[in-house]
XYZ file of C-alpha atoms in Angstrom:
589
model
C 127.489 182.179 75.857
C 124.039 183.712 76.491
C 122.262 185.368 73.578
C 119.423 187.582 74.855
C 117.125 185.364 76.841
C 117.389 182.433 74.388
C 119.947 179.830 75.262
C 119.388 176.212 76.172
C 121.708 173.246 76.155
C 120.103 170.061 74.892
C 121.593 166.607 74.512
C 118.986 165.515 71.988
C 119.736 164.967 68.326
C 117.596 167.158 66.118
C 116.304 166.020 62.769
C 118.832 166.406 59.981
C 121.639 167.602 62.279
C 124.857 165.854 63.311
C 124.744 163.800 66.527
C 126.646 165.946 68.946
C 126.210 168.492 71.740
C 123.944 171.174 70.437
C 123.186 174.773 71.361
C 119.600 175.502 70.310
C 118.274 179.040 70.346
C 114.597 178.833 71.309
C 111.973 181.021 72.944
C 111.575 180.585 76.701
C 107.784 180.398 76.222
C 108.027 177.195 74.156
C 107.159 174.195 76.355
C 109.604 171.292 76.408
C 109.481 167.827 77.982
C 112.339 168.839 80.271
C 110.117 171.559 81.828
C 108.044 168.885 83.617
C 109.896 169.522 86.898
C 111.574 172.726 88.150
C 114.902 170.886 88.365
C 118.100 170.840 86.341
C 117.852 168.779 83.176
C 119.992 165.881 84.394
C 117.998 165.596 87.657
C 114.679 165.636 85.784
C 115.885 162.859 83.503
C 117.157 160.841 86.471
C 113.834 161.175 88.330
C 111.711 160.009 85.440
C 114.087 157.206 84.448
C 114.118 155.916 88.050
C 110.333 156.236 88.288
C 109.824 154.370 85.016
C 111.978 151.368 85.880
C 110.712 151.263 89.493
C 107.037 151.058 88.537
C 107.799 148.531 85.786
C 109.565 146.326 88.352
C 106.707 146.781 90.858
C 103.999 145.913 88.323
C 105.836 142.871 86.982
C 106.411 141.573 90.516
C 102.765 142.168 91.439
C 101.450 140.432 88.316
C 103.762 137.470 88.814
C 102.385 137.044 92.326
C 98.803 137.179 90.999
C 99.580 134.533 88.419
C 101.136 132.341 91.129
C 98.035 132.668 93.368
C 95.520 132.459 90.486
C 94.264 136.005 91.189
C 92.602 137.736 88.162
C 94.922 140.380 86.678
C 92.100 142.921 86.207
C 91.648 143.186 89.957
C 94.040 145.970 90.931
C 94.871 147.550 94.223
C 95.278 151.259 94.970
C 99.052 150.866 94.823
C 98.842 149.263 91.396
C 96.610 152.108 90.145
C 99.159 154.666 91.340
C 101.946 152.625 89.723
C 100.089 152.530 86.402
C 99.571 156.307 86.453
C 103.253 156.805 87.272
C 104.199 154.440 84.427
C 102.101 156.403 81.906
C 103.471 159.754 83.093
C 107.115 158.639 82.968
C 106.612 156.958 79.581
C 105.103 160.135 78.095
C 108.001 162.196 79.427
C 110.663 159.833 78.082
C 108.908 159.573 74.720
C 108.667 163.361 74.469
C 112.283 163.923 75.458
C 114.055 161.078 73.672
C 111.736 159.124 71.405
C 110.364 161.706 68.972
C 113.748 163.282 68.302
C 115.320 159.837 67.891
C 112.727 158.717 65.344
C 113.035 162.011 63.436
C 116.795 161.709 63.379
C 116.549 158.207 61.889
C 114.196 159.441 59.177
C 115.642 162.836 58.313
C 119.256 163.015 59.429
C 121.858 162.754 56.605
C 124.383 160.062 57.347
C 127.878 161.073 58.369
C 129.204 157.731 57.156
C 131.318 158.402 54.094
C 130.162 155.109 52.608
C 126.441 155.603 53.298
C 125.839 158.361 50.775
C 125.538 156.062 47.832
C 123.143 153.469 47.898
C 121.385 156.669 46.949
C 119.441 154.717 44.391
C 118.404 152.055 46.893
C 116.864 154.635 49.204
C 114.815 156.114 46.361
C 113.572 152.742 45.132
C 112.688 151.379 48.575
C 110.382 154.241 49.548
C 108.653 157.158 47.900
C 109.736 160.679 48.754
C 107.261 162.000 51.300
C 108.921 165.331 51.892
C 106.785 168.432 51.596
C 109.776 170.649 50.851
C 110.729 170.735 47.134
C 114.123 169.047 47.401
C 114.693 168.282 43.746
C 113.275 164.780 43.466
C 109.928 165.770 45.026
C 109.199 168.641 42.665
C 106.068 168.780 40.528
C 107.128 169.200 36.919
C 103.663 169.690 35.466
C 103.425 172.671 33.132
C 102.228 175.682 35.152
C 99.677 178.189 33.943
C 101.404 181.151 32.370
C 100.970 184.509 34.060
C 99.989 187.460 31.891
C 103.019 188.945 30.166
C 103.775 192.451 31.329
C 104.073 195.280 28.868
C 107.593 195.735 27.514
C 107.525 199.280 28.815
C 107.281 197.961 32.368
C 110.548 196.063 32.114
C 113.414 197.872 33.886
C 116.346 199.021 31.832
C 119.342 196.950 32.890
C 121.765 199.868 32.839
C 119.358 202.642 33.883
C 118.452 201.230 37.272
C 120.127 198.755 39.602
C 117.643 196.051 40.497
C 118.591 193.888 43.448
C 117.133 192.263 46.545
C 118.103 194.083 49.715
C 119.435 191.833 52.453
C 117.717 192.803 55.715
C 120.023 193.874 58.548
C 120.766 191.162 61.134
C 118.617 190.993 64.242
C 120.080 191.743 67.656
C 120.408 188.033 68.363
C 122.065 187.318 65.001
C 124.397 190.263 65.528
C 125.764 188.684 68.698
C 126.305 185.374 66.906
C 128.066 187.147 64.014
C 130.395 188.826 66.482
C 131.096 185.449 68.109
C 131.956 183.916 64.725
C 134.233 186.840 63.884
C 135.919 186.498 67.282
C 136.345 182.758 66.765
C 134.339 181.662 69.807
C 131.751 179.965 67.574
C 133.171 177.948 64.646
C 131.620 178.904 61.324
C 131.153 175.257 60.353
C 128.965 174.559 63.396
C 126.287 177.182 62.732
C 123.816 174.774 61.114
C 123.929 172.358 64.050
C 123.763 175.114 66.678
C 120.990 177.168 65.098
C 118.885 174.448 63.493
C 118.189 176.769 60.545
C 120.358 176.328 57.441
C 119.218 179.544 55.759
C 119.913 181.585 58.880
C 123.296 179.892 59.306
C 124.295 180.802 55.730
C 123.223 184.419 56.256
C 125.203 184.736 59.505
C 128.271 183.052 57.990
C 128.083 185.356 54.982
C 127.982 188.513 57.109
C 130.802 187.268 59.344
C 132.930 186.498 56.268
C 132.417 189.997 54.914
C 133.513 191.521 58.206
C 136.555 189.248 58.537
C 137.805 189.797 54.988
C 136.637 193.354 54.493
C 135.335 192.277 51.068
C 131.738 192.575 49.920
C 129.725 189.605 48.628
C 127.174 191.872 46.969
C 126.091 190.193 43.754
C 126.335 186.675 45.179
C 122.696 185.618 45.750
C 121.586 184.346 49.155
C 117.797 184.319 48.894
C 115.814 181.828 46.855
C 117.758 178.654 47.611
C 116.871 175.597 49.711
C 119.903 175.294 51.987
C 118.365 172.328 53.802
C 118.686 170.291 50.591
C 122.501 170.499 50.552
C 123.119 169.855 54.261
C 125.483 166.960 54.773
C 125.703 165.955 51.137
C 126.402 168.688 48.576
C 128.219 171.671 50.083
C 129.567 172.706 53.477
C 129.602 176.199 54.989
C 127.512 177.853 52.234
C 127.327 181.650 51.924
C 125.180 181.798 48.787
C 124.976 180.248 45.373
C 126.034 181.134 41.843
C 123.772 181.438 38.830
C 124.746 179.861 35.515
C 122.434 180.352 32.538
C 120.946 177.183 31.083
C 120.324 176.960 27.345
C 118.580 174.244 25.366
C 120.108 172.540 22.348
C 117.917 170.444 20.144
C 115.754 168.639 19.766
C 118.371 165.933 19.273
C 117.063 162.864 17.481
C 118.842 159.921 19.126
C 117.861 156.261 18.835
C 114.428 157.256 17.551
C 113.684 159.645 20.433
C 113.873 163.418 20.637
C 115.772 165.046 23.495
C 115.966 168.717 24.422
C 119.453 168.936 25.897
C 119.999 171.372 28.814
C 123.441 173.017 28.835
C 124.663 175.251 31.676
C 127.444 177.483 30.399
C 128.820 181.008 30.287
C 130.515 180.518 26.917
C 128.683 182.297 24.145
C 128.167 180.364 20.898
C 128.390 176.933 22.587
C 124.650 176.247 22.810
C 124.009 177.803 19.399
C 126.722 175.677 17.816
C 125.489 172.455 19.443
C 121.961 173.329 18.385
C 123.113 173.639 14.757
C 124.708 170.200 15.007
C 121.432 168.786 16.358
C 119.591 170.304 13.406
C 121.954 168.706 10.907
C 121.594 165.318 12.635
C 117.786 165.550 12.741
C 117.487 166.515 9.054
C 119.667 163.513 8.189
C 117.487 160.989 10.023
C 118.963 161.153 13.538
C 121.856 159.517 15.370
C 122.205 156.101 16.984
C 124.188 155.009 20.014
C 125.566 151.789 21.464
C 126.521 151.198 25.102
C 129.614 149.000 25.144
C 130.273 148.797 28.875
C 128.823 149.971 32.183
C 130.968 149.703 35.297
C 132.479 152.020 37.911
C 135.966 151.305 39.242
C 137.939 151.647 42.466
C 141.532 150.487 42.898
C 143.030 150.175 46.402
C 146.782 149.880 46.941
C 148.174 147.340 49.410
C 151.753 146.567 50.422
C 153.583 143.389 51.452
C 157.037 142.606 52.779
C 158.104 141.006 49.503
C 157.323 141.023 45.810
C 156.492 137.319 46.069
C 153.641 137.928 48.517
C 152.255 140.744 46.363
C 152.296 138.422 43.349
C 150.574 135.663 45.345
C 147.632 137.945 46.064
C 147.527 139.029 42.419
C 147.253 135.400 41.300
C 144.626 134.736 43.958
C 142.482 137.704 42.862
C 142.705 136.861 39.163
C 142.084 133.123 39.589
C 138.611 132.337 38.123
C 138.103 129.747 40.850
C 138.057 132.517 43.476
C 135.776 134.912 41.597
C 132.526 133.606 43.056
C 133.765 133.972 46.642
C 135.184 137.453 46.041
C 132.041 138.656 44.255
C 129.825 137.319 47.072
C 131.824 139.300 49.620
C 131.846 142.395 47.392
C 128.109 142.339 46.622
C 126.820 141.966 50.188
C 126.688 145.711 50.892
C 124.448 146.779 47.989
C 121.417 145.637 46.023
C 122.773 147.189 42.832
C 126.565 147.011 43.147
C 127.623 143.803 41.388
C 131.263 142.927 40.871
C 132.250 142.478 37.232
C 136.054 142.207 37.061
C 139.222 142.621 39.112
C 142.462 143.531 37.339
C 145.726 143.697 39.276
C 149.050 145.444 38.700
C 152.244 144.963 40.721
C 154.783 147.724 41.368
C 157.568 146.339 43.560
C 156.049 145.152 46.833
C 152.842 147.056 46.129
C 149.712 145.617 44.555
C 146.982 147.660 42.855
C 143.614 145.926 42.440
C 141.156 147.602 40.035
C 137.620 146.511 40.943
C 134.860 147.182 38.413
C 131.170 146.859 39.268
C 127.716 147.830 38.036
C 126.023 150.591 40.040
C 122.437 150.928 38.805
C 121.321 154.523 38.274
C 123.914 155.911 40.699
C 127.261 157.185 39.491
C 128.482 154.684 42.045
C 131.769 155.801 43.608
C 130.546 155.165 47.150
C 128.866 151.916 46.133
C 132.040 150.412 44.674
C 134.105 151.711 47.591
C 131.904 149.860 50.084
C 132.309 146.653 48.130
C 136.078 147.101 47.959
C 136.230 147.614 51.725
C 134.317 144.350 52.197
C 136.889 142.471 50.103
C 139.861 144.062 51.867
C 138.467 143.021 55.238
C 137.924 139.498 53.911
C 141.451 139.237 52.482
C 143.009 140.073 55.852
C 142.110 136.559 57.013
C 144.251 134.794 54.404
C 146.793 137.598 53.974
C 147.369 138.973 57.486
C 150.648 140.565 56.366
C 148.771 142.752 53.865
C 149.080 146.443 54.700
C 146.255 148.529 53.209
C 147.868 151.818 52.199
C 144.750 153.405 50.724
C 141.362 152.435 49.362
C 142.195 154.485 46.269
C 145.605 154.025 44.683
C 144.965 156.120 41.513
C 144.756 153.016 39.337
C 140.977 153.662 39.261
C 141.522 156.433 37.922
C 139.211 159.179 39.172
C 139.280 162.838 38.071
C 142.642 162.532 36.349
C 143.597 161.871 32.725
C 144.728 158.240 32.619
C 145.393 155.712 29.884
C 143.657 152.979 31.897
C 140.320 154.796 31.521
C 140.984 155.472 27.833
C 141.741 151.795 27.192
C 139.622 149.863 29.724
C 136.817 152.381 30.188
C 135.194 153.690 33.350
C 131.534 154.407 33.950
C 129.628 154.140 30.679
C 131.459 153.406 27.410
C 129.360 154.773 24.549
C 129.730 155.054 20.758
C 127.419 157.408 18.867
C 127.188 157.763 15.087
C 125.243 159.543 12.363
C 125.240 159.807 8.592
C 124.926 163.429 7.459
C 123.591 163.881 3.958
C 125.742 165.873 1.570
C 123.141 168.566 0.932
C 122.715 169.068 4.709
C 126.479 169.503 5.058
C 126.302 172.213 2.404
C 123.096 174.011 3.417
C 123.159 173.746 7.238
C 126.852 173.314 8.068
C 128.057 175.603 5.259
C 130.963 173.365 4.220
C 131.543 170.153 2.264
C 132.248 166.516 3.093
C 135.805 166.434 1.764
C 136.841 169.479 3.793
C 135.433 167.979 6.997
C 137.162 164.634 6.501
C 140.507 166.286 5.792
C 140.224 168.672 8.753
C 139.316 165.847 11.123
C 142.344 163.816 10.062
C 144.795 166.696 10.358
C 143.321 168.310 13.493
C 141.626 165.693 15.685
C 143.881 162.769 14.785
C 147.276 163.976 13.586
C 147.344 167.216 15.537
C 146.303 165.519 18.761
C 148.956 162.816 18.234
C 151.651 165.454 17.786
C 150.449 167.116 20.998
C 150.723 163.790 22.840
C 147.010 163.860 23.673
C 145.573 161.281 26.054
C 141.973 160.675 25.063
C 141.771 164.096 23.449
C 141.305 163.184 19.801
C 138.390 165.566 19.371
C 137.586 169.225 18.775
C 135.852 170.229 22.028
C 134.064 167.290 23.665
C 134.838 168.759 27.106
C 132.754 171.830 26.290
C 129.559 169.858 25.845
C 130.271 167.370 28.642
C 130.889 170.170 31.160
C 127.747 172.066 30.178
C 125.484 169.011 30.412
C 127.145 167.900 33.668
C 126.553 171.268 35.331
C 122.924 171.334 34.190
C 122.127 167.800 35.380
C 123.959 167.735 38.727
C 126.918 165.526 37.800
C 130.351 165.865 39.408
C 131.995 168.530 37.226
C 135.493 167.300 38.153
C 134.735 164.014 36.396
C 134.568 165.958 33.162
C 138.297 165.108 32.900
C 137.915 161.425 32.081
C 134.338 161.722 30.830
C 135.584 163.948 27.982
C 137.894 161.244 26.632
C 136.688 161.060 23.050
C 137.878 160.204 19.558
C 135.957 161.797 16.701
C 135.961 159.959 13.381
C 134.744 161.300 10.003
C 134.574 159.392 6.736
C 133.136 160.105 3.309
C 130.622 157.442 2.204
C 128.287 156.855 -0.741
C 130.965 157.834 -3.277
C 131.932 160.871 -1.240
C 128.452 162.378 -1.235
C 127.598 161.835 2.451
C 129.479 162.050 5.745
C 129.715 159.321 8.383
C 130.646 160.853 11.759
C 131.083 159.114 15.107
C 132.313 159.777 18.627
C 133.709 157.037 20.867
C 133.663 157.914 24.572
C 134.936 155.119 26.867
C 134.463 156.730 30.283
C 131.286 158.772 30.706
C 130.641 158.921 34.466
C 127.041 159.903 35.176
C 124.198 159.101 37.554
C 120.580 160.154 37.970
C 120.372 159.716 41.760
C 122.517 161.060 44.576
C 124.775 164.082 44.832
C 123.747 167.177 42.908
C 121.041 165.368 40.926
C 118.568 165.890 43.787
C 118.831 169.698 43.747
C 115.769 171.452 42.359
C 117.342 173.020 39.248
C 119.400 169.992 38.290
C 116.493 167.647 38.947
C 114.344 169.748 36.618
C 116.913 169.356 33.828
C 117.010 165.580 34.368
C 113.220 165.567 34.220
C 113.381 167.422 30.904
C 115.462 164.552 29.537
C 113.115 161.966 31.032
C 115.778 160.432 33.281
C 115.037 161.948 36.694
C 115.711 159.629 39.629
C 115.998 155.851 39.613
C 114.237 153.663 37.087
C 112.128 151.187 39.033
C 111.378 148.847 36.133
C 114.944 148.648 34.768
C 117.511 149.818 37.347
C 120.401 151.584 35.652
C 118.581 152.452 32.428
C 118.164 156.146 33.316
C 121.893 156.610 33.875
C 122.686 154.716 30.674
C 120.230 156.879 28.737
C 121.851 160.017 30.136
C 125.273 158.776 29.028
C 123.927 158.224 25.498
C 122.472 161.760 25.470
C 125.863 163.134 26.514
C 127.541 161.267 23.648
C 124.874 162.397 21.171
C 125.291 166.009 22.280
C 129.056 165.731 21.865
C 128.479 164.380 18.368
C 126.374 167.435 17.523
C 128.921 169.818 19.028
C 131.822 168.191 17.189
C 129.988 168.299 13.881
C 129.124 171.981 14.171
C 132.503 173.236 15.408
C 134.459 171.260 12.825
C 132.196 172.706 10.127
C 132.774 176.236 11.394
C 136.534 175.729 11.301
C 136.411 174.123 7.846
C 134.347 177.023 6.532
C 136.526 179.642 8.221
C 133.626 180.861 10.364
C 134.979 180.192 13.877
C 136.250 183.679 14.676
C 133.274 185.358 13.032
C 130.727 183.301 14.982
C 132.485 183.851 18.303
C 132.652 187.578 17.727
C 128.918 187.510 17.052
C 127.768 185.295 19.953
C 130.610 185.477 22.475
C 131.093 189.245 22.641
C 128.735 191.859 24.061
C 127.601 194.434 21.517
C 126.426 196.906 24.129
C 127.932 200.378 24.134
C 130.293 200.062 27.087
C 131.000 203.819 27.140
C 127.310 204.452 27.792
C 127.323 201.804 30.509
C 130.359 203.352 32.197
C 128.876 206.846 32.176
C 125.597 205.501 33.578
């Protein structure tokens, strides 16, 4: 399809784009290596390739003859001079056409290999980020100079005037592409690779979607986002982005350090409540945390012809004598992924093998999956009748409530505790120690048991986990197992003070890879002091983030339980979680 006068088919792989046939819209005036001869592209390539290899053969033959006859190599004939000039010309052409694009693609192109996304941490440690575009990890987080604050009178009234950024109408060229997308002749998913401009692709896709559905996307922002930063790793076929307000709870005093905890949420009262919990913890001397375990899991399922063969592999995998061999095979694909344990479960002829490994500062799902694939390939030699059904058999268990995570743990297993002084319970939390202890027993323990809860022996751990995960670029779906938590409260010092703790066996977090590299999320990680990979102590940033999550949950649990004990829950939500604007005035406006 021809769009205006700009249409050229190129077989080169552009930087950061998938390796496939590409339609690139460029100006005719822009010079290209393929314009060297007024011939079709394939003939031009054939001419220069033939010329290159011909002159190389001629020169090598000539120099061999000179060496045989003891003739100095610097003495050249007219034919050799012409051959050298032809060699230089053909080399420049081939370098311009193939070489530069190839080198750029190696440096900038996101990998399409599903396993290559996660030695994210290794890439960051091995080389510094030299990108000029602010893609999260490369941002400067120094405190900027504040601009003069405008007069309050200059601020627009939210309900008196509609303030929005007008989206410019599509150009004539973009209009033709939009029509092609609507007609189905150009797939929407291929716009980035065909246009070479992620922002433009999102804008065209957005307009085509509105025309196809007949529904407006007004209100969904398009401008102000780096779409290049999500290509091939965070989101496909983008049409905009959503805005979630980020509040700060704290400072939270944890293990002798103060943390300002970023929380992205649309639930009123959540940040305020967590902040009150942080205040009570700080006034009581702070909280402390202990990391019990750190290991990500993956559990493939394989099938045999008999139960006996499945059991034989189970015994082989769990035999300590074979651990060194298995771990060597597992560890070969990563500098940070180190096998810790393998636990097996048999169900009929099927065997589930739960691999657990350390993953450095990465959350580590891809890292452990690569190691598991190494072991499966290795096992095929001794167990050729093994049929690999899937690399994940749900015994892991990822993004689902599961007793195995509650009991064995997954990711980081953290316990966080604090002793809240009795006068702080009264003055800040507006309740008393005895009421909190009784409520915790009847609500978080007994009530959850009656409900048949699985890892849900808490008031609202998921609230805090979700908010911190969204702010720091974690996988929000892993909130399911990461929110497994049991909250314990006990009166100490003759009933005067309160000992409170949260035990969270499966906090799944990372500080490299995935959404952590996006600008906003990277800024929140920087606020916590855990942005990127820790070069001195690999894995310590992710472990610190897990401790902050647990400490924040502790603060949130303490505050909400106090509100319920004092009968303030409904009152506080009506104050902070309901708009007090006059909606009749808004409607008339």
